[in-house]
Coordinates of C-alpha atoms in Angstrom, one line a residue:
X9 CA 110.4 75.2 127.9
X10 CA 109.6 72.5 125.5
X11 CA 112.2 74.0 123.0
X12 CA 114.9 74.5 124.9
X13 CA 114.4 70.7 125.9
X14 CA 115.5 69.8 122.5
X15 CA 118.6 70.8 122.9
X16 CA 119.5 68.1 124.8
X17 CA 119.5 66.2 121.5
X18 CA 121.9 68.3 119.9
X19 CA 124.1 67.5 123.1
X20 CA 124.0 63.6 122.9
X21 CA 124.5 63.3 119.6
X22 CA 127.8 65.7 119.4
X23 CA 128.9 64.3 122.2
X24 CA 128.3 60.8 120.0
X25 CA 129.7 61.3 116.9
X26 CA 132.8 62.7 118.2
X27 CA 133.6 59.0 119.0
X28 CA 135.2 59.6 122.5
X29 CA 134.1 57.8 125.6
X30 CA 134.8 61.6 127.7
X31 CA 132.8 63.4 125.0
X32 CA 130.1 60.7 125.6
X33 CA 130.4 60.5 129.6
X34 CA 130.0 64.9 129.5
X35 CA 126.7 64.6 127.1
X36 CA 124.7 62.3 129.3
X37 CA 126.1 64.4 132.2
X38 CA 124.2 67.6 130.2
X39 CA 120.9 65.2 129.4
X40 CA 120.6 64.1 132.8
X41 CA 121.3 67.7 134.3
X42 CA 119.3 69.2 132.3
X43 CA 116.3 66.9 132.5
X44 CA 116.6 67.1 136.1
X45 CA 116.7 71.0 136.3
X46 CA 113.6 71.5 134.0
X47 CA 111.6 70.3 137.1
X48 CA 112.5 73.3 138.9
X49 CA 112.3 75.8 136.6
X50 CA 108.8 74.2 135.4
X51 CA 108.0 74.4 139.0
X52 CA 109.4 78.1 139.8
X53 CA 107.3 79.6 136.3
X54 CA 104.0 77.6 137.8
X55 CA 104.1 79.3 140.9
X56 CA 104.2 82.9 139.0
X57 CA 101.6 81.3 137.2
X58 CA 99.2 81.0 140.2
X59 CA 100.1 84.7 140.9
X60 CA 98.8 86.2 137.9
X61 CA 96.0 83.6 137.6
X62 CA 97.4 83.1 133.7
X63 CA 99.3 81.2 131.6
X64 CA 99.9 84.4 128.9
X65 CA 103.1 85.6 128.9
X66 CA 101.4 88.8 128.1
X67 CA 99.0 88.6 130.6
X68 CA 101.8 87.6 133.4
X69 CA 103.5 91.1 132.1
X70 CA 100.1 92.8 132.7
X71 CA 99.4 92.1 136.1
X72 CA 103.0 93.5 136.7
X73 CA 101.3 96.8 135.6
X74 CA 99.5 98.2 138.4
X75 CA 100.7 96.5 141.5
X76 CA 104.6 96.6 140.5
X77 CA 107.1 93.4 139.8
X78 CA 106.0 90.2 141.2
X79 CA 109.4 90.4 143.1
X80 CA 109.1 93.5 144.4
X81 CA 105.7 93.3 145.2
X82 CA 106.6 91.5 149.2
X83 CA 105.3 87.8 147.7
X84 CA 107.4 85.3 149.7
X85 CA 106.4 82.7 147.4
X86 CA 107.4 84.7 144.5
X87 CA 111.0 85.8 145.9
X88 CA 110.9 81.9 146.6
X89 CA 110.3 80.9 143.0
X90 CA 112.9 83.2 141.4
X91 CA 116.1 81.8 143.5
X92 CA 114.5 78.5 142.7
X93 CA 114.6 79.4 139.1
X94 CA 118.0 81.1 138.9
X95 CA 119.7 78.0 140.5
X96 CA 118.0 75.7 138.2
X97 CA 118.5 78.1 135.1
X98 CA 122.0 78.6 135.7
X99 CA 122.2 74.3 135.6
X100 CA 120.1 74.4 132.9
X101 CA 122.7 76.5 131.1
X102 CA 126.1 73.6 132.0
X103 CA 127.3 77.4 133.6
X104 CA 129.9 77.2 136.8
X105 CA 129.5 75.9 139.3
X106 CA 126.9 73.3 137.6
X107 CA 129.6 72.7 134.9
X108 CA 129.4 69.1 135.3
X109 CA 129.3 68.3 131.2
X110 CA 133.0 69.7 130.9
X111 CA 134.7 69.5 133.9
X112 CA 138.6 69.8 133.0
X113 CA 139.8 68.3 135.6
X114 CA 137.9 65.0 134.6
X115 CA 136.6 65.4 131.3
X116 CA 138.9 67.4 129.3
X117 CA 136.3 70.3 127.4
X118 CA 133.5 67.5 127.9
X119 CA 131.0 67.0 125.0
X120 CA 133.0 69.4 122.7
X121 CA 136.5 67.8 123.4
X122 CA 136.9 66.6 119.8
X123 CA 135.2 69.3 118.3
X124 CA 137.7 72.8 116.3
X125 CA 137.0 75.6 114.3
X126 CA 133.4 77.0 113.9
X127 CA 131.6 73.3 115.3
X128 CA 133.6 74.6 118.6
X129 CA 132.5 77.9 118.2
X130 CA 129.0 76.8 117.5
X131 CA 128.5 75.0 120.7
X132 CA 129.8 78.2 122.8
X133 CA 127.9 80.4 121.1
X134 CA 124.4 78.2 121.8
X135 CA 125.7 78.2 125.4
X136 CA 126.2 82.3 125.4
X137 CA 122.3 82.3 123.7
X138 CA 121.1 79.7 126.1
X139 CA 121.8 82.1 128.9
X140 CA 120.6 85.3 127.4
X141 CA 116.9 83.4 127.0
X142 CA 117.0 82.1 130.8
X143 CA 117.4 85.7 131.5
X144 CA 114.9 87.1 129.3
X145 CA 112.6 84.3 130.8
X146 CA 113.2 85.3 134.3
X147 CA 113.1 88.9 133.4
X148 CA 109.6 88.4 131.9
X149 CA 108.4 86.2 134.6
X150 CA 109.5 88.3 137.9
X151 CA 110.5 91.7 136.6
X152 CA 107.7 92.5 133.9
X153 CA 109.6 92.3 131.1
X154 CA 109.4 95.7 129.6
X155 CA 107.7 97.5 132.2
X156 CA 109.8 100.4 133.7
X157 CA 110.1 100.9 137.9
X158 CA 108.8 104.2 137.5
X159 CA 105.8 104.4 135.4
X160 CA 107.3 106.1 132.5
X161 CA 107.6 103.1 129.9
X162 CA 103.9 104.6 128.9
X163 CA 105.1 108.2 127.3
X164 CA 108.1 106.7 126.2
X165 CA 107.6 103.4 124.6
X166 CA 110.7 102.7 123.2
X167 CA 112.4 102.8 126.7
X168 CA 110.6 99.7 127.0
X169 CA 113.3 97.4 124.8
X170 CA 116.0 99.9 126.9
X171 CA 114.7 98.7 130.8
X172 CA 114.2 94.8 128.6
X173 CA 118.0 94.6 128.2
X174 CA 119.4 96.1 131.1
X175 CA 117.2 93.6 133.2
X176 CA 118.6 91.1 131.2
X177 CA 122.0 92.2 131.4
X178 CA 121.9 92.3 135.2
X179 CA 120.3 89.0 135.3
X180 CA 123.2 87.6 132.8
X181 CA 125.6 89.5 136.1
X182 CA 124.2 87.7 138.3
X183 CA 124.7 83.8 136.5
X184 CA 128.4 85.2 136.0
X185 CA 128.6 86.1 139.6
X186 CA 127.9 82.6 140.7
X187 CA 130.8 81.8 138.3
X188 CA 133.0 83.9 140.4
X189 CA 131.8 82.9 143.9
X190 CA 131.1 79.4 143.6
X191 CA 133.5 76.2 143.2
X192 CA 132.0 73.2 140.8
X193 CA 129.9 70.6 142.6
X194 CA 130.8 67.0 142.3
X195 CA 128.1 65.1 140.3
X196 CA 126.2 63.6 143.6
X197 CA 125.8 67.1 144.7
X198 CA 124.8 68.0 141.7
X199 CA 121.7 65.5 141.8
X200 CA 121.5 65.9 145.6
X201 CA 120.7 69.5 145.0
X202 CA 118.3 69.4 142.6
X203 CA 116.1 65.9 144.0
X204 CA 116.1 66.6 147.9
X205 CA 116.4 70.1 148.1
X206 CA 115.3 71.9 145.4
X207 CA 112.6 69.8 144.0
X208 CA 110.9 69.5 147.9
X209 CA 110.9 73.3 147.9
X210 CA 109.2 73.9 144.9
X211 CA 106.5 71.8 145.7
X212 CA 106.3 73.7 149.2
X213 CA 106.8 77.1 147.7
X214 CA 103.6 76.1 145.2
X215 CA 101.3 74.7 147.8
X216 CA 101.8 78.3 149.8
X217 CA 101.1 80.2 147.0
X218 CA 97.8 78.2 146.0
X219 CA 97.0 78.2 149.8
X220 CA 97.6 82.3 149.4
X221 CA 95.7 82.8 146.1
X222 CA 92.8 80.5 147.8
X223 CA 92.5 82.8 151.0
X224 CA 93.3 86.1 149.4
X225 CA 96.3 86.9 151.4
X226 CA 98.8 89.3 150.6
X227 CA 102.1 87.7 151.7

């Protein structure tokens, strides 16, 4: 999480040095969306967190082991968590409809606008990675990473990179479906989303699952 916060910087300063004011106006767009959206995925990995009573990513995958996928397994708070975190991830990413940084319509391509050739390229392609590691993140965190459905990642190990990418593929599907589906949000709704609605429900969703890990319950 702390890496991927870095590439903010690589955002203000192209938008910077490409001395345009639109450029400029679509890279503090992608600092402050992005700034704002780490809260909730933060917030949505914390609660899995609690879950597996670890902060290994290893150990996380583990306790998928026995007792299934955390979002399988009938845990509100975990089925909670991952909209949470696909919402903020797909934000996190500048993907429709939280395409705020280059928004044609007001910003020409955004923080890229001056931009040609392989710089332009560049900056797509770190948006195409950016997405494949939210999915791999939330693939790790909910669906147990390389752990198969049906028990048989254990005679046939190298299936395990096989069931990896297809859950990553179908959780890529699913940021492109909201693509599809959804038109762009305005900037206020943007912030709206993310401050009174999504941050509130984090907390919530984080409170019931310490309140559940405290009492024992299975729910």
């Amino acid at each position: 999480m702390a890496v991927s916060s870095i590439g903010v910087i690589g955002i203000l300063l192209g938008g910077w040095a490409s001395n345009n004011k639109y450029s400029l106006i679509g890279a503090m767009r992608s600092g402050l969306q992005t700034v704002s959206y780490e809260l909730s995925v933060g917030l949505s990995i914390l609660t899995i967190v609690l879950l597996a009573g670890s902060l290994q990513i290893s150990e996380i995958v583990e306790a998928q082991r026995t007792g299934g996928w955390f979002i399988l397994q009938g845990h509100i708070p975990a089925a909670i968590a991952f909209m949470i975190f696909m919402i903020a991830g797909t934000a996190e990413t500048n993907r429709a409809p939280f395409d705020m940084v280059e928004a044609e319509s007001e910003l020409g391509a955004g923080f890229h606008t001056e931009y040609s050739g392989m710089k332009f390229a560049y900056f797509f392609l770190a948006e195409f990675i950016n997405m494949f590691i939210i999915a791999a993140v939330a693939v790790t965190i909910f669906f147990g990473a390389y752990l198969s459905p049906f028990g048989i990642t254990e005679s046939l190990p190298w299936l395990g990179v096989v069931w990896f990418m297809l859950k990553v593929l179908v959780v890529i599907f699913l940021m492109m479906w909201f693509r599809w589906t959804f038109p762009r949000l305005r900037v206020d709704q943007l912030l709206t989303l993310e401050w009174k609605y999504l941050l509130p429900l984090n907390l919530m969703n984080i409170v019931l699952m310490a309140v559940i890990i405290w009492l024992n319950w299975t729910i």
